[in-house]
Short mmCIF file of C-alpha atoms in Angstrom, two decimals:
data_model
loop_
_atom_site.label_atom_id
_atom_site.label_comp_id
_atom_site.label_asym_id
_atom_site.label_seq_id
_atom_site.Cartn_x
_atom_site.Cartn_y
_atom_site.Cartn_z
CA UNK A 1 78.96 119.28 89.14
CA UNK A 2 82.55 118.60 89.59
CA UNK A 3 82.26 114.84 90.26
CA UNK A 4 80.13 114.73 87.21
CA UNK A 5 82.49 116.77 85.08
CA UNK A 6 85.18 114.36 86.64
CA UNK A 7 83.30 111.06 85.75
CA UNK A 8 82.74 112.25 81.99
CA UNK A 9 85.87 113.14 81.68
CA UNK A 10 87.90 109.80 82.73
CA UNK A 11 84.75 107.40 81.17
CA UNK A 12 86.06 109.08 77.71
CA UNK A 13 90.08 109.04 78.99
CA UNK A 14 89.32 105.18 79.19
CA UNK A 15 86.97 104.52 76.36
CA UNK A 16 89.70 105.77 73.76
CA UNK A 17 92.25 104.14 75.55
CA UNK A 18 91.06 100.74 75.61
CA UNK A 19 91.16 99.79 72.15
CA UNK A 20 95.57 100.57 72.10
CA UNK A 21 95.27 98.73 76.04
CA UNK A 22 93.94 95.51 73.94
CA UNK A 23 96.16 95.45 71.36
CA UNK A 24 99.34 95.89 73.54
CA UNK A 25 98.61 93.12 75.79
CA UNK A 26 96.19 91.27 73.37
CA UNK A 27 99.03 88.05 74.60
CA UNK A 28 99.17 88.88 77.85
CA UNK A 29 97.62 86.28 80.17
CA UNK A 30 96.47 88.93 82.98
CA UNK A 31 94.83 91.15 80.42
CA UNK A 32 91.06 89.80 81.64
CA UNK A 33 91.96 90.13 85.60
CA UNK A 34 93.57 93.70 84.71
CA UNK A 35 90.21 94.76 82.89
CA UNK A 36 88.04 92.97 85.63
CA UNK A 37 89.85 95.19 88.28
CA UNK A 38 89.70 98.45 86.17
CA UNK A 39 85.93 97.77 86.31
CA UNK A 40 86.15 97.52 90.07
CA UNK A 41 85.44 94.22 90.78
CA UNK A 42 87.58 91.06 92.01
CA UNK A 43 88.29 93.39 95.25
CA UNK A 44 88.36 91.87 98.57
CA UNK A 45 86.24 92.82 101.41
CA UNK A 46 88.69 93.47 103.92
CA UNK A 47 88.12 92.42 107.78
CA UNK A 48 87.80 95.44 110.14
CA UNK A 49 90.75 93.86 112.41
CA UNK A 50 93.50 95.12 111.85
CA UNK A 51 94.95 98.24 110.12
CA UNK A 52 94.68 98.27 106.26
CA UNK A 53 97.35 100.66 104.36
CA UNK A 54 96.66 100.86 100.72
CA UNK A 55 99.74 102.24 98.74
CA UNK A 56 99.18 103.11 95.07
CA UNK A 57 102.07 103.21 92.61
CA UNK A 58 101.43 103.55 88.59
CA UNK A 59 104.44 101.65 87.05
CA UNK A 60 107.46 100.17 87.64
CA UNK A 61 109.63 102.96 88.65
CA UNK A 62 107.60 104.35 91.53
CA UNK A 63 107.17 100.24 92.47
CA UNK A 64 110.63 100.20 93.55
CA UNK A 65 110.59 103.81 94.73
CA UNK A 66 108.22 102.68 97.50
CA UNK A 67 108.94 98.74 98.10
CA UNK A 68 111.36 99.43 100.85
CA UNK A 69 108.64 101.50 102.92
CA UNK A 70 105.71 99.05 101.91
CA UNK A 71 108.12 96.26 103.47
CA UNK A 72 108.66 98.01 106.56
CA UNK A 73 105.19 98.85 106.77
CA UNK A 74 104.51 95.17 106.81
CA UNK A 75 107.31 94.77 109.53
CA UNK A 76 106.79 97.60 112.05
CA UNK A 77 102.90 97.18 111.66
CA UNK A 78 102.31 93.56 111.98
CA UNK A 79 98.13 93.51 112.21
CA UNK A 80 98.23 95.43 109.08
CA UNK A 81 97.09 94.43 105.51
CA UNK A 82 98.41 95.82 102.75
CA UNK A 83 97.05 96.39 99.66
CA UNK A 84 99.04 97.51 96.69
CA UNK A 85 97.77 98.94 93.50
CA UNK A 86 99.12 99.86 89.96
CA UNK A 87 98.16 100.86 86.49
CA UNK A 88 100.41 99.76 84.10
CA UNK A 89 100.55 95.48 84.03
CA UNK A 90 104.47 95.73 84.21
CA UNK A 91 103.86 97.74 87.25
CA UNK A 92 101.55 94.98 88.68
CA UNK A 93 104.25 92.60 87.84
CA UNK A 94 107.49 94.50 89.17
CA UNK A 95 105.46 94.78 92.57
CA UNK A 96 104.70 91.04 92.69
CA UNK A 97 108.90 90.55 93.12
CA UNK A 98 109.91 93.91 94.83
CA UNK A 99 107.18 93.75 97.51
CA UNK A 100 106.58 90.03 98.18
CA UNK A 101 104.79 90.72 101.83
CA UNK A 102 101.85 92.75 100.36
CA UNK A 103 98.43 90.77 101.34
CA UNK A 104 96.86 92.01 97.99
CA UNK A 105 98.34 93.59 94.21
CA UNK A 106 95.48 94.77 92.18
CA UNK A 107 94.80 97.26 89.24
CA UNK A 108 93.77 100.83 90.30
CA UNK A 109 89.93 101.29 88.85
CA UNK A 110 88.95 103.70 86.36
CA UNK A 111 88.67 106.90 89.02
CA UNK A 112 84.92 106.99 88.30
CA UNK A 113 82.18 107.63 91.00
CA UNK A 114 79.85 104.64 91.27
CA UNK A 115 83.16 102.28 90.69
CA UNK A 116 85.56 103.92 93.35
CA UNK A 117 82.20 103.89 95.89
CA UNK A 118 82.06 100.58 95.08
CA UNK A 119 85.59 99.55 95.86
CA UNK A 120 86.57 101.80 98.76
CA UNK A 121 83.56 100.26 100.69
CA UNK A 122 84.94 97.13 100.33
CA UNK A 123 88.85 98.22 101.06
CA UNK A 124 88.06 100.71 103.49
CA UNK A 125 91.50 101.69 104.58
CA UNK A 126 92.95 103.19 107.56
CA UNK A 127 95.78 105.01 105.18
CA UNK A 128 95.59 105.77 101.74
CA UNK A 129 99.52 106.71 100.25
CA UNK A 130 99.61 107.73 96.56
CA UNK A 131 103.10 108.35 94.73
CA UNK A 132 104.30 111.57 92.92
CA UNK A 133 102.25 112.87 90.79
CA UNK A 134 99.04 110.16 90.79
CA UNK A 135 96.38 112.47 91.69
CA UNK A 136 92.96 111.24 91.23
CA UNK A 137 90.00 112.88 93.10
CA UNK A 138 87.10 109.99 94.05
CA UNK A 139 90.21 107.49 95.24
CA UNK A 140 91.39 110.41 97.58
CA UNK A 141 87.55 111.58 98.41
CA UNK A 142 86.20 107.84 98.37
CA UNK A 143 88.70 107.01 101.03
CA UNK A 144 88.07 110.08 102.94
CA UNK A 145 84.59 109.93 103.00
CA UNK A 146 85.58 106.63 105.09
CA UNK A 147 87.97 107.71 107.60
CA UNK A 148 91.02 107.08 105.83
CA UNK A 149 94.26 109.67 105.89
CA UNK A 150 95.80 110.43 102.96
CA UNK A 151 99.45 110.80 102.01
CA UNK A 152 101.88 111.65 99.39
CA UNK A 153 104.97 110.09 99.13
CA UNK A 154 108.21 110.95 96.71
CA UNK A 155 105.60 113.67 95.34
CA UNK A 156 106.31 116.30 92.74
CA UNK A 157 104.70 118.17 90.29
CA UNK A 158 106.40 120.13 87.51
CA UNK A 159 106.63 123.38 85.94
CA UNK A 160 103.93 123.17 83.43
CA UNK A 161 101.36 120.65 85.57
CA UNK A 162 101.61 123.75 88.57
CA UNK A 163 100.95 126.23 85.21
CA UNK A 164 97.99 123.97 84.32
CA UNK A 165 96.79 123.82 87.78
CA UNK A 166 96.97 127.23 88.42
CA UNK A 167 94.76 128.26 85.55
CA UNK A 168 92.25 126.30 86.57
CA UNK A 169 92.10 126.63 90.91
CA UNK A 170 89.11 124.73 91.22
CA UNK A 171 90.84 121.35 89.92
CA UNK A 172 94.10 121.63 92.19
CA UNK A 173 91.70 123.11 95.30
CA UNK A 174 89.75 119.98 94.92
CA UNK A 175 92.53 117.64 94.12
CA UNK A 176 95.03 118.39 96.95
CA UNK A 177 92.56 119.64 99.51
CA UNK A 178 92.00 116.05 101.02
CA UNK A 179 95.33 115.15 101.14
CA UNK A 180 97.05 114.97 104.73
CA UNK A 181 100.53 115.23 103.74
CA UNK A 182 102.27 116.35 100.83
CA UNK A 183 106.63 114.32 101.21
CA UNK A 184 108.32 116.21 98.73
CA UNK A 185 111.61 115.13 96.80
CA UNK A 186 112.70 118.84 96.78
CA UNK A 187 112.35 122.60 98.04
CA UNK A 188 111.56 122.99 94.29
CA UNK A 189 108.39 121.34 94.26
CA UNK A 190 107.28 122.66 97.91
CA UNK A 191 107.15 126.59 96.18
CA UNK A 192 104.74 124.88 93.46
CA UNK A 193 102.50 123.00 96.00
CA UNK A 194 102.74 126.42 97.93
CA UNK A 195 101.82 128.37 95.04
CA UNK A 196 98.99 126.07 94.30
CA UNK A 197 97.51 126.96 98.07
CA UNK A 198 98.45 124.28 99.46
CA UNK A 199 99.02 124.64 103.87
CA UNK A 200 103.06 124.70 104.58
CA UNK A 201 102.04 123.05 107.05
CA UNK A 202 100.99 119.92 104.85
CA UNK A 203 104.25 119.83 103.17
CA UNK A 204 107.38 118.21 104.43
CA UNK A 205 110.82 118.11 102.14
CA UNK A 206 111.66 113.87 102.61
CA UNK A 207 114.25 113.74 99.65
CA UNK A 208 113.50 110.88 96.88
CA UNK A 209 112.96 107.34 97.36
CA UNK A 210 114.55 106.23 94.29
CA UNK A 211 118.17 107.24 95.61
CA UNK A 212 117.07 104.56 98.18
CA UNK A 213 115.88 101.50 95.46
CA UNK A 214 118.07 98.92 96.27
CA UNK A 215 118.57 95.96 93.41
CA UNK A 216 119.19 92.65 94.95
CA UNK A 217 123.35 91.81 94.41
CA UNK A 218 123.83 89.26 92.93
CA UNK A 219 126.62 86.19 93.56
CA UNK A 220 130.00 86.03 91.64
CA UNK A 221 128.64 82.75 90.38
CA UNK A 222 125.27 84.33 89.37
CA UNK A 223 127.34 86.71 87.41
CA UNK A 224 129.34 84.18 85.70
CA UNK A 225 125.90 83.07 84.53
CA UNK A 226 124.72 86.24 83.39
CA UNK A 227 127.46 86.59 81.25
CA UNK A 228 127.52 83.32 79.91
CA UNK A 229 123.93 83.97 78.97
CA UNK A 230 124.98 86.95 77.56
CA UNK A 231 127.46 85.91 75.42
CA UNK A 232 130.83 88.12 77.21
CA UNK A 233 133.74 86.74 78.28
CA UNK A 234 136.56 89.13 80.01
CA UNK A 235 138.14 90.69 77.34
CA UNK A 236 134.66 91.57 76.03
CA UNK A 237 133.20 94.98 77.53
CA UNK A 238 129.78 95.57 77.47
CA UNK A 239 127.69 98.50 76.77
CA UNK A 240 123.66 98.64 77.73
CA UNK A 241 121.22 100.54 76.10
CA UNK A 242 118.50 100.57 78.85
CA UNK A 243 114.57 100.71 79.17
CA UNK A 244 114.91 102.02 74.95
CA UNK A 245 111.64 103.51 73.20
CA UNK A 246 111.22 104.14 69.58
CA UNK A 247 114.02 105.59 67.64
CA UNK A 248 116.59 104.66 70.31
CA UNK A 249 117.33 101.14 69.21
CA UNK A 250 118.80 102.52 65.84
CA UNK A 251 121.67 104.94 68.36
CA UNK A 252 122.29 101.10 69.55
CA UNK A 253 122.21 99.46 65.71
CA UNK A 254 124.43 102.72 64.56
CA UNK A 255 126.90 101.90 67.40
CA UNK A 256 127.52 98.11 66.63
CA UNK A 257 127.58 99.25 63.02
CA UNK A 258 130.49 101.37 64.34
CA UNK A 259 132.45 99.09 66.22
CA UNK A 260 135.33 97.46 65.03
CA UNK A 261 137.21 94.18 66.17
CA UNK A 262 139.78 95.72 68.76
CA UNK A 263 137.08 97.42 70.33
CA UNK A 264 135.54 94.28 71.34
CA UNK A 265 132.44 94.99 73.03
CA UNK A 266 129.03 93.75 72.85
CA UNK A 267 125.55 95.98 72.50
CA UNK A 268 123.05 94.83 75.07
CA UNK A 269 119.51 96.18 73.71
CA UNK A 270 116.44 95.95 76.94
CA UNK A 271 113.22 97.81 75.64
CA UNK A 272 111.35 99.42 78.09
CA UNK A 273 108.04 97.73 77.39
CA UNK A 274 107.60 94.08 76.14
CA UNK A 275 105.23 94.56 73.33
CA UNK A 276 107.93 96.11 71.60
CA UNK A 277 110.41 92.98 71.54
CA UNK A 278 108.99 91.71 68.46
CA UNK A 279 109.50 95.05 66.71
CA UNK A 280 112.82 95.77 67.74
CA UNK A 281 114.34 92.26 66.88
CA UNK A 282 112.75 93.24 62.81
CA UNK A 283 114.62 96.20 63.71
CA UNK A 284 118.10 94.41 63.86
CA UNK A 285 117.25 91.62 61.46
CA UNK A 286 116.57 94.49 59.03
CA UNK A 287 120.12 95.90 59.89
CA UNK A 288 122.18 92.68 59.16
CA UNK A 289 123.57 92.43 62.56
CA UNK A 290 123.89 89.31 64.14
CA UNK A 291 122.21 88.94 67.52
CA UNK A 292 120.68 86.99 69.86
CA UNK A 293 116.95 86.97 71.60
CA UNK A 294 118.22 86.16 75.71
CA UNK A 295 114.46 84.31 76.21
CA UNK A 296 115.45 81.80 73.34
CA UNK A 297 119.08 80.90 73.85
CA UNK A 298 122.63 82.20 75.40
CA UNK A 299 124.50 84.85 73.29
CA UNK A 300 128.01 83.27 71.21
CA UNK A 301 130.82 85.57 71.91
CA UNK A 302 130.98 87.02 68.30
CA UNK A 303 127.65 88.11 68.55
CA UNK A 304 127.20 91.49 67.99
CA UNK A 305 124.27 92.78 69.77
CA UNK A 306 122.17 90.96 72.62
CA UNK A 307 118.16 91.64 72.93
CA UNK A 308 116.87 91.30 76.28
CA UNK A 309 113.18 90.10 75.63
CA UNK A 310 112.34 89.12 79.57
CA UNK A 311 111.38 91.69 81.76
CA UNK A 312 113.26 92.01 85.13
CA UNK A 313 116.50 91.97 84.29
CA UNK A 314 118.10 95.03 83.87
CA UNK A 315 119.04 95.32 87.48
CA UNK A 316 121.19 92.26 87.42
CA UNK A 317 122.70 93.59 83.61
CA UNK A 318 123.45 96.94 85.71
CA UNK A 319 125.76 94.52 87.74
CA UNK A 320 127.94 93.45 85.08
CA UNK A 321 127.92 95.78 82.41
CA UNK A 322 130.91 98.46 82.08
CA UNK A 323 128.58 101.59 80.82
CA UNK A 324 124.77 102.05 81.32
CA UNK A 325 123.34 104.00 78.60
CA UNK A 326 119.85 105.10 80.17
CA UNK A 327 117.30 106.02 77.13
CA UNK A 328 113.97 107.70 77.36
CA UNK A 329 116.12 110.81 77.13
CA UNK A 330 117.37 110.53 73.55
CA UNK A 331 113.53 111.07 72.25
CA UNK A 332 110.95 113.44 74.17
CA UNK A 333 110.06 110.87 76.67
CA UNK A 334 111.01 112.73 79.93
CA UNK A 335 114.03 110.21 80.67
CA UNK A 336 114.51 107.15 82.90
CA UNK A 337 116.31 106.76 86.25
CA UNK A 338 119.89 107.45 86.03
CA UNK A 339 121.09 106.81 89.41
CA UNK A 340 119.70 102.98 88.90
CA UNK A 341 123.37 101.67 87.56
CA UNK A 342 125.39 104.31 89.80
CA UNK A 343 125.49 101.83 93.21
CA UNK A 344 127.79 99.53 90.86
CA UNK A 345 130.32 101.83 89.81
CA UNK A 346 128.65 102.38 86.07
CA UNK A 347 129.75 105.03 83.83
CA UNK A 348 125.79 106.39 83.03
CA UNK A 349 125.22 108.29 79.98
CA UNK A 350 122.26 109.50 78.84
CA UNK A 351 120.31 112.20 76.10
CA UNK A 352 119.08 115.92 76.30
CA UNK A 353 115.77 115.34 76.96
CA UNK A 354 115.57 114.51 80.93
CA UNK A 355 112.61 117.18 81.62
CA UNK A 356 110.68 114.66 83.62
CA UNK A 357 114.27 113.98 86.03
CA UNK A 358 115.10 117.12 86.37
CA UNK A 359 116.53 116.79 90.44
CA UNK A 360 118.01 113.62 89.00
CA UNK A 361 119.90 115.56 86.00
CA UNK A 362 121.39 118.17 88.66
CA UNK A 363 122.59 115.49 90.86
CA UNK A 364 124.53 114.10 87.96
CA UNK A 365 126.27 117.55 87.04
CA UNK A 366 126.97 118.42 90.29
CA UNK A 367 128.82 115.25 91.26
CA UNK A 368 130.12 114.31 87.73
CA UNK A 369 129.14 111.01 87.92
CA UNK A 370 126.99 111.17 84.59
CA UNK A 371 127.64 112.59 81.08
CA UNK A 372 124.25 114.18 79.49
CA UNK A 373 125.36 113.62 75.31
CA UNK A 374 123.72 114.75 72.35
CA UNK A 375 121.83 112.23 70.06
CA UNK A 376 124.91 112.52 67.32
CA UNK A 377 127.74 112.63 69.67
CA UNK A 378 126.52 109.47 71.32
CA UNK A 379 128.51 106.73 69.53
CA UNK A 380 131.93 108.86 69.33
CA UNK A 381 131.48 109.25 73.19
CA UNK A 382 130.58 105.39 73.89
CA UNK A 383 133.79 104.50 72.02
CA UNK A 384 135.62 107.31 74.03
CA UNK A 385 134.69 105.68 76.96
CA UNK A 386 135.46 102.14 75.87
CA UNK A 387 138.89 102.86 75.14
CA UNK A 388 139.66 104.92 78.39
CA UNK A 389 139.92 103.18 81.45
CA UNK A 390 140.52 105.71 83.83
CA UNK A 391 137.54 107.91 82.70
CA UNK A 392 135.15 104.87 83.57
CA UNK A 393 136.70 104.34 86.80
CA UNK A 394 135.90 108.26 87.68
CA UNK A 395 132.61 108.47 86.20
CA UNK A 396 131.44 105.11 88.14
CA UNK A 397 133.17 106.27 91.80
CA UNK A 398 130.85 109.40 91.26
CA UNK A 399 128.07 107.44 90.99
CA UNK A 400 128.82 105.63 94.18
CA UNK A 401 129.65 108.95 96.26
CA UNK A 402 126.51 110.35 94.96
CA UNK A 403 124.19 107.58 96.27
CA UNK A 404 125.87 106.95 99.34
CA UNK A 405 125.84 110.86 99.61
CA UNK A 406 122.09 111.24 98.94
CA UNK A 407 120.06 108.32 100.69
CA UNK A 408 117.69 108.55 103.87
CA UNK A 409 114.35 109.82 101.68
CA UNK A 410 112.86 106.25 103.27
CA UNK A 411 113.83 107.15 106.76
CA UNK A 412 112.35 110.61 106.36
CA UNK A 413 109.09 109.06 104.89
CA UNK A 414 108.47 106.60 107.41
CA UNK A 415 108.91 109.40 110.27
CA UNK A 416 106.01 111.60 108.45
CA UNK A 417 103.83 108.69 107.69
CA UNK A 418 103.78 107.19 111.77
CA UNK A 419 101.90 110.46 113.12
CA UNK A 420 98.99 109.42 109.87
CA UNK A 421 99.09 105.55 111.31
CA UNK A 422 98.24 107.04 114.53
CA UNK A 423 96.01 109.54 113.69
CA UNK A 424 94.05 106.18 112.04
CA UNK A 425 92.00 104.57 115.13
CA UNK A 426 92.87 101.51 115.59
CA UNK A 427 96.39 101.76 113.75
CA UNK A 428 97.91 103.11 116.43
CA UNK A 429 97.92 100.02 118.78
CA UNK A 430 99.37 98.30 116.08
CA UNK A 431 103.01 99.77 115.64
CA UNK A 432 106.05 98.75 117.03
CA UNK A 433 107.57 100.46 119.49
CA UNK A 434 111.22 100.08 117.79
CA UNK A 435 113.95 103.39 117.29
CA UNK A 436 111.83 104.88 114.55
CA UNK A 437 108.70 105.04 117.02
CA UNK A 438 110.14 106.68 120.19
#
């Protein structure tokens, strides 16, 4: 009955989402291999020779969170094939660059019976690792059913999901009973997993994996062409508004409206999702300000605002830019990752509404290293910053502390997960014997 409540439930889920999935990535040329893999087919049937991990990771943030331990995966187990699955298509694409060794980067299927049977006979894998809060019941009973074990990694679950699931026991008891190991980000987040029933003995506290992300440095000269294409030269600061939704281009607008001459900076603009590029460039033609698209030419110096329409590089903008305004938190979205700019001495503001960070907003407070601002004190505080050197200079050496401070969640992970590569059959005569395995 369950399964069948299950399957009705995510066939309507994905019949009234697909008409908004078409029109958002109507252009996009890997709409028809997404759909064809949401179906559950174009899966490979995968040889019974070697070990095969599949790690699951909806969208570009948990991507990076779990790129360093799909790498080492790759290097530590070298019969193993790795298969990597996302939902959203700038997930798909954000794990094509940050984990180059996987053997296979797919679409998760709808989570419905006869299409998850269908799949996991072909995948069959020896471990099946899911990230934070991606719970869906016939991947994790599917890949049961064949052997596989089951793991969490950088999980969590917040105060109103563990109210949810607690009003309804049967869902959660079903949900989490499969899994092998819950790798928490926090002590926080064991009491809810505890409270759900879930065995202590399940749940190990591993820290979070995106305080180990690492974006690639780049080269003095690769920064000298970043901001050429941007448009800054030295006496030019510049302030980005990063991964923006609706309603948080027009703090940017406001703020170049604001600035005057002396001030000289420049207003870099980078959407969170592309299909919105179009819509925010009408948004600053309808303002009067002059700017500049970065996929159609390099930025002039007097331009006032730059629109980063390419995906992929905000990392390298983090690297140059002299504060990091981190959106998603100005509008009831939950917020973005703050610590992202930190590792390059950035100044990080960002809004009130960081209910989906929440370990990420106390890490800030306690080491001072970010400023949480209200929606209309945003621009005064920007400018504040601009004109005071010395407050930067704190603000981004707390950032550093509190990274270098707070790392070793991939470390942690990796220990947790060997016992589960073991515990898989064949895996075990797979793994290196290296420092992490004795």
């Amino acid at each position: 009955m369950f399964s069948f409540l299950w399957d009705f439930f995510v066939s309507v889920g994905a019949i009234l989402a697909l008409p908004r999935f078409f029109y958002r990535f109507r252009k996009n040329p890997a709409l028809p291999r997404a759909l064809k893999q949401k179906l559950g087919f174009g899966f490979p049937s995968l040889s019974a020779e070697g070990p095969v991990v599949w790690v699951h990771a909806v969208s570009v943030g948990e991507v990076k969170a779990v790129s360093a331990l799909a790498s080492r995966l790759k290097e530590e187990v070298p019969g193993c094939t790795l298969l990597v699955t996302t939902i959203t298509l700038t997930g798909n694409d954000e794990a094509k660059k940050s984990i180059p060794q996987a053997d296979h980067i797919l679409f998760l299927p709808f989570d419905i019976s006869f299409i998850m049977k269908r799949v996991l006979k072909k995948i069959r894998p020896s471990l099946l690792v899911i990230t934070e809060t991606d719970f869906w019941f016939h991947l994790v009973n599917e890949a049961k059913k064949g052997g596989a074990q089951v793991a969490l990694v950088n999980g969590k679950i917040s105060e109103r999901s563990a109210r949810r699931f607690k009003r309804f026991p049967f869902i959660s008891h079903r949900l989490f009973s499969t899994i092998d190991q819950f790798l928490l980000q926090s002590e926080d987040y064991e009491e809810r997993f505890l409270a759900l029933g879930v065995p202590k003995e399940k749940i190990s506290i591993t820290g979070n994996l995106k305080l180990d992300t690492k974006i690639k440095p780049l080269s003095e000269s690769e920064k000298e062409m970043l901001r050429s294409r941007l448009g800054v030269t030295q006496s030019v600061k510049t302030v980005v508004f990063a991964s923006t939704h609706p309603g948080e281009e027009e703090l940017a607008i406001n703020l170049a409206k604001e600035l005057d001459e002396k001030e000289q900076a420049k207003i870099v603009i980078v959407p969170r999702h592309p299909e919105r590029f179009v819509q925010v460039a009408g948004a600053l033609r309808l303002a009067g300000l002059s700017f500049t698209q970065i996929s159609k030419e390099s930025a002039g110096p007097s331009t006032a605002v730059v629109l980063v329409d390419q995906m992929g590089l905000l990392g390298s903008i983090y690297q140059i830019t002299d504060i990091a305004v981190v959106c998603g938190s100005f509008t009831p979205i939950g917020g973005h990752n703050i610590i992202e700019p930190m590792p390059f001495n950035v100044p990080v503001l960002f809004g009130p509404h960081m209910f989906k960070q929440p370990e990420f907003t106390l890490l800030a407070q306690k080491y001072r290293a970010g400023l949480m601002i209200k929606i209309e004190e945003l621009s005064k505080s920007v400018r504040e910053l601009l004109a005071n050197d010395q407050k930067r200079e704190e603000l981004g050496r707390a950032g550093v502390r509190l990274v270098l401070d707070n790392q070793g969640a991939s470390a942690k992970t990796w220990q947790q997960l060997l016992p589960l590569l073991h515990l898989g059959g064949e895996v075990r005569d797979f793994v290196r014997p290296t420092k992490s395995t004795l």
